[in-house]
Amino acid sequence: MKQNRRLLCVFLCLCCVVFCAAPAAFAADSGARNVIFMIGDGMGYNHLKLAEEQGYEIFMDNQPDLLGWSRTRSANKEVTDSAAGATALACGVRTNNKMLAVFPEEEKRAALQPRSVTENAILHGMKTGIVTTDYTSGATPSGFSVHVLSRDDAESITAQQLSGNIDLILGKKEDAAEQSAVEEAGFRYLETRADLAALQVGARAFGQFGSSIWKLNLPAEKPSLEEMCATAVSLLTTGNSKGFFLMVEGAHIDKNADDSKNGLKDYPEKRANVAEAVKTFDNAVRAAVDFAKKDGRTLVIITADHETGNLYPDGADSRMTFHSASHTSANVPVFVYGAQDLFENGAEMDNTAIVNLIAEKLGWTERFPIEDPVGFVAAPPAPEAPQTNGEKPVGFLLRLWQWICDFFKWLFG
Ligand SMILES: [Zn+2]
C-alpha cells in the first residue's frame, strides 16, 4: 500500500513537470520575429566621426548591444562595388563586381541562382520591404530583390521587382517603372509624402519619390528616409504574426564620398554632404531602434557594403580627411541592437557571414548560400488551417494523453 502511494506521488510529480515544462518550452524562444537590416552605403566608422565633427549628434554608435567588423571584397576584386556588396549581404555569396544576386561562376549561373534573405523571408510567410534613398533599381535595393547579371540593367531589375512578392519597395523614381506597369503588377504607385501617409495596412506599394530624398531638409511633399523607414515598419508589423524583414539603405554616404569621375579626394562640400547623408541615415536608424526597443522581438543590424574615401584624421588639426576618391577595402562596422549573443563583441567577420546570423536569430534551419533554379520566384506559403483559440494544438494534447496512459500501463500492469 505504502509502495503504491509512493509510486502515485512520483506519478503526480512527473505530471507536474510535464505540464509546467510544456509552456516553458513554448516560451523559451529567445529569437527575433522581425529584422531591420540597415546599410549605410560606403559608410566606414570614421564617416560617423566626420558627421560629429560637422556638428551632428550621431545615435547609431551610442551604446549598441554589439559592435563588430565586416570584411568586404568581391569575388573578382579586392575592392567591392555596391552590387557585389549587396549580394554578399543578401545572399551570403561573393560575386563579381556589377553582378546582382547571381553566382560568379558562369556554368553554375546558367542553372542556379542564390536565394536572398528577402526571398527566404517570403518563403517563411514574413512580410518584406525595401527602402532606399537611391533609385529603386539601385545596386543595394536590387541585391535584395532581383537576380540580374548587370546593375545597369534597370529594365530587367524593375520587371523582376514588379513580378516578385515583396510588399513595399520605396525609393527614388526609376524611369523604367511606369505607373501603369506598377499598378498592373498589383502595387500602389506612390509619388508623395501624402501618398505614403495614406497607405493602408496590407496594401503593396512601389514608392517613386523624386530626387534628393537623402537630404535633411526636404520640401513638404517628399518623405524622409526616417519617415519611409518608420512607415514601412508600422505597415509591415500591424496585424502580422509571422514577422517582417525590412532592408533600409542610406545610399548617399557613398554617392557623396565617391568622386571617382573627377578624382577629387577631399574638399569642404564633400565633407559636408557626406556628414548630412550620415545624419539622414542615422535618423532612420534611431526610428528603427526605437521600434525594436518597444517591440522587444526585433533585431536591428546596421552595417555597410564597403568604405568610401579612405577617411581618417589628418593634418595639423587632425580633421577627418578623405584620402581616396573611390571605394576602399577597409573593414566596416556592424552595429547590433536587440541581440547580445549574435557574435562576440569586437568580432571580425566576412560580409557573407552576416546573413546567417540573421537566419539563426530568426530560427530558420536554412543556411546561406542557398541554391534555387534560375527564374525561381519566392512565394509565401499557403495559409495554415485555423487553430483552436489560443489552446495548444490538439496533437500535443493527444500525445500527452498517450504518455499518461503508457505510464499507467507501466505502473500497474
Ligand atoms: Zn556601395
Tab-separated table of C-alpha atoms and ligand atoms in Angstrom:
chain	number	residue	atom	x	y	z
A	1	MET	CA	0.000	0.000	0.000
A	2	LYS	CA	2.789	2.359	1.071
A	3	GLN	CA	4.666	1.379	-2.105
A	4	ASN	CA	1.642	2.292	-4.287
A	5	ARG	CA	1.261	5.656	-2.574
A	6	ARG	CA	4.920	6.415	-3.176
A	7	LEU	CA	4.520	5.487	-6.853
A	8	LEU	CA	1.429	7.703	-7.095
A	9	CYS	CA	3.449	10.591	-5.651
A	10	VAL	CA	6.166	10.037	-8.250
A	11	PHE	CA	3.496	9.977	-10.979
A	12	LEU	CA	1.891	13.227	-9.792
A	13	CYS	CA	5.306	14.905	-9.647
A	14	LEU	CA	6.029	13.750	-13.189
A	15	CYS	CA	2.678	15.132	-14.359
A	16	CYS	CA	3.560	18.494	-12.774
A	17	VAL	CA	6.919	18.506	-14.556
A	18	VAL	CA	5.268	17.705	-17.910
A	19	PHE	CA	2.572	20.386	-17.516
A	20	CYS	CA	4.996	23.036	-16.256
A	21	ALA	CA	7.743	22.285	-18.769
A	22	ALA	CA	5.455	22.362	-21.806
A	23	PRO	CA	4.591	26.077	-21.684
A	24	ALA	CA	8.194	26.876	-20.722
A	25	ALA	CA	9.376	25.128	-23.871
A	26	PHE	CA	6.969	27.256	-25.918
A	27	ALA	CA	8.180	30.437	-24.230
A	28	ALA	CA	11.909	29.626	-24.244
A	29	ASP	CA	12.284	31.118	-27.725
A	30	SER	CA	14.775	33.976	-27.409
A	31	GLY	CA	14.907	34.564	-31.184
A	32	ALA	CA	13.743	37.533	-33.189
A	33	ARG	CA	10.461	37.867	-35.074
A	34	ASN	CA	11.419	40.881	-37.181
A	35	VAL	CA	14.683	42.023	-38.742
A	36	ILE	CA	15.570	45.538	-39.886
A	37	PHE	CA	18.797	45.316	-41.903
A	38	MET	CA	20.237	48.791	-42.439
A	39	ILE	CA	23.014	49.570	-44.908
A	40	GLY	CA	24.887	52.849	-44.901
A	41	ASP	CA	26.289	52.617	-48.401
A	42	GLY	CA	30.016	53.350	-48.283
A	43	MET	CA	29.926	54.021	-44.518
A	44	GLY	CA	33.110	53.322	-42.593
A	45	TYR	CA	33.315	54.026	-38.862
A	46	ASN	CA	35.140	57.325	-39.478
A	47	HIS	CA	32.158	58.594	-41.503
A	48	LEU	CA	30.264	58.768	-38.185
A	49	LYS	CA	33.157	60.731	-36.669
A	50	LEU	CA	33.117	63.100	-39.668
A	51	ALA	CA	29.394	63.749	-39.095
A	52	GLU	CA	30.104	64.516	-35.436
A	53	GLU	CA	32.956	66.807	-36.444
A	54	GLN	CA	30.457	68.643	-38.672
A	55	GLY	CA	28.210	69.247	-35.663
A	56	TYR	CA	25.696	66.400	-35.896
A	57	GLU	CA	24.800	64.205	-32.954
A	58	ILE	CA	25.080	60.590	-34.086
A	59	PHE	CA	22.945	57.940	-32.447
A	60	MET	CA	23.985	54.623	-34.013
A	61	ASP	CA	27.271	54.102	-32.176
A	62	ASN	CA	25.764	55.216	-28.875
A	63	GLN	CA	25.728	52.002	-26.827
A	64	PRO	CA	24.686	49.360	-29.344
A	65	ASP	CA	24.344	45.833	-27.942
A	66	LEU	CA	27.288	44.781	-30.102
A	67	LEU	CA	29.872	46.315	-32.404
A	68	GLY	CA	31.764	44.067	-34.830
A	69	TRP	CA	33.606	44.483	-38.125
A	70	SER	CA	32.812	43.226	-41.594
A	71	ARG	CA	35.500	42.316	-44.125
A	72	THR	CA	34.421	43.447	-47.592
A	73	ARG	CA	35.631	42.342	-51.009
A	74	SER	CA	34.044	40.814	-54.110
A	75	ALA	CA	34.818	37.556	-55.929
A	76	ASN	CA	36.962	39.259	-58.573
A	77	LYS	CA	38.237	42.418	-56.836
A	78	GLU	CA	39.775	43.285	-53.521
A	79	VAL	CA	37.570	46.387	-53.533
A	80	THR	CA	33.883	45.597	-53.950
A	81	ASP	CA	31.261	47.689	-55.695
A	82	SER	CA	27.765	48.091	-54.258
A	83	ALA	CA	26.251	45.307	-56.408
A	84	ALA	CA	28.636	42.587	-55.236
A	85	GLY	CA	28.486	44.091	-51.728
A	86	ALA	CA	24.683	43.812	-51.641
A	87	THR	CA	24.895	40.248	-52.994
A	88	ALA	CA	27.265	39.255	-50.171
A	89	LEU	CA	24.988	40.787	-47.534
A	90	ALA	CA	21.709	39.499	-49.039
A	91	CYS	CA	22.720	36.030	-50.256
A	92	GLY	CA	25.937	35.140	-48.404
A	93	VAL	CA	27.723	34.832	-51.763
A	94	ARG	CA	30.717	36.764	-53.064
A	95	THR	CA	30.069	37.527	-56.705
A	96	ASN	CA	31.860	39.717	-59.258
A	97	ASN	CA	31.532	43.483	-59.259
A	98	LYS	CA	28.444	44.769	-61.120
A	99	MET	CA	26.554	41.452	-60.657
A	100	LEU	CA	23.394	41.300	-58.554
A	101	ALA	CA	22.489	38.110	-56.656
A	102	VAL	CA	23.924	35.750	-59.275
A	103	PHE	CA	26.774	33.277	-58.891
A	104	PRO	CA	30.184	34.395	-60.246
A	105	GLU	CA	30.843	31.026	-61.948
A	106	GLU	CA	29.352	31.058	-65.457
A	107	GLU	CA	28.457	27.338	-65.542
A	108	LYS	CA	26.755	27.445	-62.179
A	109	ARG	CA	24.988	30.671	-63.091
A	110	ALA	CA	23.373	29.044	-66.142
A	111	ALA	CA	21.286	26.737	-63.915
A	112	LEU	CA	21.248	28.186	-60.405
A	113	GLN	CA	20.708	31.454	-58.559
A	114	PRO	CA	21.489	32.244	-54.910
A	115	ARG	CA	18.463	32.855	-52.676
A	116	SER	CA	18.348	36.228	-50.895
A	117	VAL	CA	17.363	36.773	-47.280
A	118	THR	CA	14.312	38.669	-48.587
A	119	GLU	CA	13.196	35.653	-50.626
A	120	ASN	CA	13.717	33.302	-47.696
A	121	ALA	CA	11.634	35.616	-45.504
A	122	ILE	CA	8.820	35.493	-48.104
A	123	LEU	CA	9.017	31.679	-48.172
A	124	HIS	CA	8.589	31.731	-44.377
A	125	GLY	CA	5.428	33.829	-44.725
A	126	MET	CA	7.039	37.035	-43.447
A	127	LYS	CA	6.197	40.481	-44.821
A	128	THR	CA	9.072	42.189	-46.640
A	129	GLY	CA	10.158	45.684	-47.561
A	130	ILE	CA	12.986	47.554	-49.272
A	131	VAL	CA	13.590	51.249	-48.509
A	132	THR	CA	16.336	53.399	-50.032
A	133	THR	CA	17.322	56.957	-50.895
A	134	ASP	CA	18.655	55.559	-54.202
A	135	TYR	CA	16.667	54.700	-57.363
A	136	THR	CA	14.505	51.647	-56.653
A	137	SER	CA	16.722	49.956	-59.272
A	138	GLY	CA	19.921	50.944	-57.389
A	139	ALA	CA	22.536	48.302	-56.663
A	140	THR	CA	21.762	47.782	-52.973
A	141	PRO	CA	17.940	47.525	-53.170
A	142	SER	CA	18.346	45.311	-56.252
A	143	GLY	CA	20.744	42.921	-54.495
A	144	PHE	CA	17.903	42.259	-52.040
A	145	SER	CA	15.139	41.947	-54.616
A	146	VAL	CA	16.271	40.544	-58.012
A	147	HIS	CA	18.819	38.360	-59.830
A	148	VAL	CA	20.481	40.061	-62.831
A	149	LEU	CA	23.868	39.990	-64.463
A	150	SER	CA	24.366	43.756	-64.531
A	151	ARG	CA	23.397	46.526	-62.116
A	152	ASP	CA	22.941	48.789	-65.170
A	153	ASP	CA	20.008	46.716	-66.472
A	154	ALA	CA	17.289	48.884	-64.897
A	155	GLU	CA	14.531	47.411	-67.092
A	156	SER	CA	15.135	43.804	-66.002
A	157	ILE	CA	15.602	44.905	-62.393
A	158	THR	CA	12.285	46.766	-62.363
A	159	ALA	CA	10.453	43.955	-64.182
A	160	GLN	CA	11.674	41.410	-61.621
A	161	GLN	CA	10.775	43.674	-58.710
A	162	LEU	CA	7.243	44.033	-60.102
A	163	SER	CA	6.790	40.290	-60.678
A	164	GLY	CA	8.164	39.352	-57.249
A	165	ASN	CA	6.379	39.184	-53.894
A	166	ILE	CA	7.997	41.982	-51.857
A	167	ASP	CA	5.312	44.082	-50.136
A	168	LEU	CA	6.934	47.534	-50.095
A	169	ILE	CA	9.619	48.962	-52.365
A	170	LEU	CA	10.292	52.642	-51.661
A	171	GLY	CA	12.966	54.871	-53.180
A	172	LYS	CA	13.831	57.406	-55.848
A	173	LYS	CA	11.927	57.415	-59.133
A	174	GLU	CA	13.193	54.908	-61.681
A	175	ASP	CA	12.151	55.764	-65.255
A	176	ALA	CA	11.743	52.084	-66.151
A	177	ALA	CA	8.976	51.820	-63.534
A	178	GLU	CA	5.970	53.196	-65.393
A	179	GLN	CA	2.902	53.874	-63.285
A	180	SER	CA	0.635	51.649	-65.413
A	181	ALA	CA	3.031	48.678	-65.148
A	182	VAL	CA	3.412	49.190	-61.400
A	183	GLU	CA	-0.360	49.258	-60.884
A	184	GLU	CA	-0.932	46.304	-63.196
A	185	ALA	CA	1.501	44.331	-61.037
A	186	GLY	CA	-0.747	44.962	-58.013
A	187	PHE	CA	1.236	47.757	-56.325
A	188	ARG	CA	0.026	51.186	-55.252
A	189	TYR	CA	2.113	53.805	-57.087
A	190	LEU	CA	3.299	56.397	-54.540
A	191	GLU	CA	4.725	59.767	-55.556
A	192	THR	CA	4.407	61.982	-52.492
A	193	ARG	CA	4.696	62.003	-48.734
A	194	ALA	CA	0.884	62.243	-48.552
A	195	ASP	CA	0.571	59.082	-50.711
A	196	LEU	CA	2.865	57.271	-48.274
A	197	ALA	CA	0.961	58.505	-45.212
A	198	ALA	CA	-2.346	57.363	-46.747
A	199	LEU	CA	-1.148	53.824	-47.369
A	200	GLN	CA	-3.311	51.185	-45.689
A	201	VAL	CA	-2.047	48.091	-43.886
A	202	GLY	CA	-1.903	45.142	-46.281
A	203	ALA	CA	-1.560	47.228	-49.460
A	204	ARG	CA	1.523	46.578	-51.565
A	205	ALA	CA	3.325	49.742	-52.638
A	206	PHE	CA	6.014	50.957	-55.018
A	207	GLY	CA	7.267	54.389	-53.965
A	208	GLN	CA	8.776	56.629	-56.689
A	209	PHE	CA	9.675	59.753	-54.774
A	210	GLY	CA	11.743	62.093	-56.879
A	211	SER	CA	15.334	63.090	-56.203
A	212	SER	CA	17.198	64.433	-53.145
A	213	ILE	CA	15.288	62.353	-50.600
A	214	TRP	CA	18.633	61.839	-48.873
A	215	LYS	CA	18.763	65.401	-47.594
A	216	LEU	CA	17.850	66.558	-44.085
A	217	ASN	CA	15.620	69.464	-45.123
A	218	LEU	CA	13.113	68.356	-47.709
A	219	PRO	CA	10.210	70.035	-49.490
A	220	ALA	CA	6.926	69.220	-47.748
A	221	GLU	CA	5.829	66.734	-50.416
A	222	LYS	CA	8.913	64.492	-50.083
A	223	PRO	CA	9.215	61.812	-47.393
A	224	SER	CA	12.495	61.486	-45.490
A	225	LEU	CA	14.343	58.180	-45.131
A	226	GLU	CA	13.286	58.180	-41.475
A	227	GLU	CA	9.608	58.568	-42.460
A	228	MET	CA	9.870	55.842	-45.116
A	229	CYS	CA	11.511	53.529	-42.581
A	230	ALA	CA	9.018	54.263	-39.770
A	231	THR	CA	6.000	53.941	-42.108
A	232	ALA	CA	7.309	50.673	-43.558
A	233	VAL	CA	7.858	49.237	-40.070
A	234	SER	CA	4.390	50.273	-38.940
A	235	LEU	CA	2.689	48.828	-42.052
A	236	LEU	CA	4.679	45.588	-42.035
A	237	THR	CA	4.131	44.821	-38.357
A	238	THR	CA	0.424	45.618	-37.978
A	239	GLY	CA	-1.752	42.505	-37.862
A	240	ASN	CA	1.181	40.319	-38.850
A	241	SER	CA	2.020	37.317	-36.658
A	242	LYS	CA	4.838	35.966	-38.827
A	243	GLY	CA	7.174	38.940	-38.618
A	244	PHE	CA	8.865	41.038	-41.268
A	245	PHE	CA	12.207	41.588	-42.951
A	246	LEU	CA	12.998	45.183	-43.936
A	247	MET	CA	16.149	46.427	-45.704
A	248	VAL	CA	16.844	50.161	-45.338
A	249	GLU	CA	19.631	51.847	-47.272
A	250	GLY	CA	21.194	55.289	-46.888
A	251	ALA	CA	22.701	55.375	-50.379
A	252	HIS	CA	24.142	58.872	-50.359
A	253	ILE	CA	27.016	58.361	-47.937
A	254	ASP	CA	28.705	56.581	-50.845
A	255	LYS	CA	27.290	58.836	-53.557
A	256	ASN	CA	28.697	61.959	-51.896
A	257	ALA	CA	32.018	60.369	-50.909
A	258	ASP	CA	32.664	58.686	-54.272
A	259	ASP	CA	34.232	61.198	-56.623
A	260	SER	CA	35.868	58.726	-58.982
A	261	LYS	CA	34.626	60.689	-62.042
A	262	ASN	CA	36.828	63.725	-61.369
A	263	GLY	CA	39.240	62.055	-58.933
A	264	LEU	CA	38.930	64.767	-56.259
A	265	LYS	CA	39.649	63.346	-52.848
A	266	ASP	CA	38.876	65.935	-50.199
A	267	TYR	CA	37.066	69.276	-50.170
A	268	PRO	CA	34.661	71.051	-47.787
A	269	GLU	CA	31.455	70.453	-49.776
A	270	LYS	CA	32.170	66.736	-49.941
A	271	ARG	CA	32.721	66.534	-46.194
A	272	ALA	CA	29.507	68.497	-45.548
A	273	ASN	CA	27.395	66.364	-47.905
A	274	VAL	CA	28.722	63.056	-46.569
A	275	ALA	CA	28.059	64.224	-42.995
A	276	GLU	CA	24.491	65.195	-43.943
A	277	ALA	CA	23.905	61.803	-45.596
A	278	VAL	CA	25.225	60.033	-42.483
A	279	LYS	CA	22.840	62.060	-40.294
A	280	THR	CA	19.868	61.276	-42.580
A	281	PHE	CA	20.669	57.566	-42.325
A	282	ASP	CA	21.246	57.872	-38.569
A	283	ASN	CA	17.739	59.363	-38.133
A	284	ALA	CA	16.299	56.249	-39.793
A	285	VAL	CA	18.449	54.041	-37.536
A	286	ARG	CA	17.071	55.787	-34.476
A	287	ALA	CA	13.485	55.227	-35.690
A	288	ALA	CA	14.241	51.528	-36.259
A	289	VAL	CA	15.893	51.079	-32.857
A	290	ASP	CA	13.047	52.946	-31.092
A	291	PHE	CA	10.606	50.464	-32.645
A	292	ALA	CA	12.843	47.497	-31.752
A	293	LYS	CA	13.080	48.588	-28.115
A	294	LYS	CA	9.304	48.877	-27.819
A	295	ASP	CA	8.631	45.658	-29.724
A	296	GLY	CA	11.183	43.504	-27.898
A	297	ARG	CA	11.452	40.940	-30.698
A	298	THR	CA	13.111	42.950	-33.461
A	299	LEU	CA	16.740	42.625	-34.433
A	300	VAL	CA	18.376	45.727	-35.978
A	301	ILE	CA	21.691	45.254	-37.777
A	302	ILE	CA	23.456	48.308	-39.194
A	303	THR	CA	26.437	47.899	-41.488
A	304	ALA	CA	27.898	48.984	-44.852
A	305	ASP	CA	28.721	47.319	-48.143
A	306	HIS	CA	32.220	48.920	-48.248
A	307	GLU	CA	34.102	52.003	-47.093
A	308	THR	CA	34.358	55.004	-49.443
A	309	GLY	CA	37.072	57.654	-49.476
A	310	ASN	CA	39.726	56.183	-47.140
A	311	LEU	CA	38.640	58.608	-44.439
A	312	TYR	CA	40.831	59.217	-41.389
A	313	PRO	CA	42.072	62.138	-39.260
A	314	ASP	CA	44.958	64.014	-40.812
A	315	GLY	CA	46.861	67.325	-40.868
A	316	ALA	CA	47.767	69.729	-38.083
A	317	ASP	CA	44.204	69.841	-36.744
A	318	SER	CA	43.629	66.047	-37.078
A	319	ARG	CA	40.479	66.731	-39.052
A	320	MET	CA	38.694	63.836	-40.789
A	321	THR	CA	40.106	63.848	-44.335
A	322	PHE	CA	39.322	61.786	-47.432
A	323	HIS	CA	42.393	60.125	-48.970
A	324	SER	CA	40.675	58.428	-51.909
A	325	ALA	CA	38.087	59.414	-54.488
A	326	SER	CA	36.500	55.958	-54.527
A	327	HIS	CA	35.670	52.756	-52.619
A	328	THR	CA	38.245	51.016	-50.410
A	329	SER	CA	38.605	47.540	-48.903
A	330	ALA	CA	38.691	48.803	-45.292
A	331	ASN	CA	36.578	46.896	-42.767
A	332	VAL	CA	33.219	48.468	-41.972
A	333	PRO	CA	31.320	48.485	-38.663
A	334	VAL	CA	28.473	46.103	-37.786
A	335	PHE	CA	26.211	47.560	-35.088
A	336	VAL	CA	23.605	45.337	-33.460
A	337	TYR	CA	20.573	46.384	-31.458
A	338	GLY	CA	18.142	43.840	-29.981
A	339	ALA	CA	20.567	40.906	-29.502
A	340	GLN	CA	23.596	40.489	-27.272
A	341	ASP	CA	24.553	36.996	-28.413
A	342	LEU	CA	24.810	37.428	-32.191
A	343	PHE	CA	28.627	37.398	-32.131
A	344	GLU	CA	31.401	38.176	-29.693
A	345	ASN	CA	31.705	41.928	-29.199
A	346	GLY	CA	34.512	43.274	-31.399
A	347	ALA	CA	34.467	40.222	-33.686
A	348	GLU	CA	35.649	40.479	-37.297
A	349	MET	CA	33.617	38.561	-39.878
A	350	ASP	CA	33.252	38.171	-43.636
A	351	ASN	CA	30.380	40.230	-45.083
A	352	THR	CA	28.909	36.907	-46.319
A	353	ALA	CA	28.536	35.678	-42.709
A	354	ILE	CA	26.031	38.330	-41.611
A	355	VAL	CA	23.010	36.828	-43.393
A	356	ASN	CA	23.474	33.585	-41.449
A	357	LEU	CA	23.466	35.498	-38.154
A	358	ILE	CA	20.023	36.760	-39.239
A	359	ALA	CA	18.918	33.231	-40.224
A	360	GLU	CA	19.984	31.859	-36.856
A	361	LYS	CA	18.244	34.607	-34.895
A	362	LEU	CA	15.010	34.103	-36.842
A	363	GLY	CA	15.142	30.367	-36.052
A	364	TRP	CA	15.474	29.382	-39.713
A	365	THR	CA	17.072	25.991	-40.272
A	366	GLU	CA	18.371	27.029	-43.727
A	367	ARG	CA	21.876	28.428	-44.039
A	368	PHE	CA	23.118	30.654	-46.885
A	369	PRO	CA	24.210	30.320	-49.625
A	370	ILE	CA	21.051	28.534	-50.799
A	371	GLU	CA	20.746	27.471	-54.441
A	372	ASP	CA	17.499	27.843	-56.408
A	373	PRO	CA	16.875	27.128	-60.081
A	374	VAL	CA	17.260	30.159	-62.350
A	375	GLY	CA	13.977	32.056	-62.612
A	376	PHE	CA	12.712	30.858	-59.216
A	377	VAL	CA	10.313	33.389	-57.656
A	378	ALA	CA	9.719	33.139	-53.902
A	379	ALA	CA	6.015	32.993	-52.973
A	380	PRO	CA	4.544	32.946	-49.469
A	381	PRO	CA	3.351	29.554	-48.167
A	382	ALA	CA	-0.383	28.727	-48.337
A	383	PRO	CA	-2.251	29.967	-45.229
A	384	GLU	CA	-2.337	27.434	-42.356
A	385	ALA	CA	-5.519	25.645	-41.277
A	386	PRO	CA	-7.192	27.597	-38.449
A	387	GLN	CA	-6.192	26.513	-34.922
A	388	THR	CA	-8.206	26.423	-31.707
A	389	ASN	CA	-8.477	29.652	-29.660
A	390	GLY	CA	-5.096	30.079	-28.045
A	391	GLU	CA	-5.094	26.407	-26.920
A	392	LYS	CA	-2.191	24.118	-27.535
A	393	PRO	CA	-2.542	22.150	-30.766
A	394	VAL	CA	-4.763	19.063	-30.429
A	395	GLY	CA	-1.818	16.848	-31.494
A	396	PHE	CA	0.136	17.885	-28.419
A	397	LEU	CA	-2.754	17.052	-26.028
A	398	LEU	CA	-3.279	13.646	-27.676
A	399	ARG	CA	0.409	12.874	-27.328
A	400	LEU	CA	0.319	13.914	-23.655
A	401	TRP	CA	-2.722	11.701	-23.033
A	402	GLN	CA	-0.887	8.815	-24.669
A	403	TRP	CA	2.153	9.332	-22.412
A	404	ILE	CA	-0.120	9.303	-19.322
A	405	CYS	CA	-1.851	6.072	-20.493
A	406	ASP	CA	1.521	4.420	-21.178
A	407	PHE	CA	2.756	5.489	-17.756
A	408	PHE	CA	-0.328	3.927	-16.065
A	409	LYS	CA	0.163	0.711	-18.040
A	410	TRP	CA	3.793	0.570	-16.948
A	411	LEU	CA	2.885	1.403	-13.332
A	412	PHE	CA	0.037	-1.062	-12.801
A	413	GLY	CA	0.306	-3.623	-15.359
B	1	ZN	ZN	28.174	50.841	-52.103
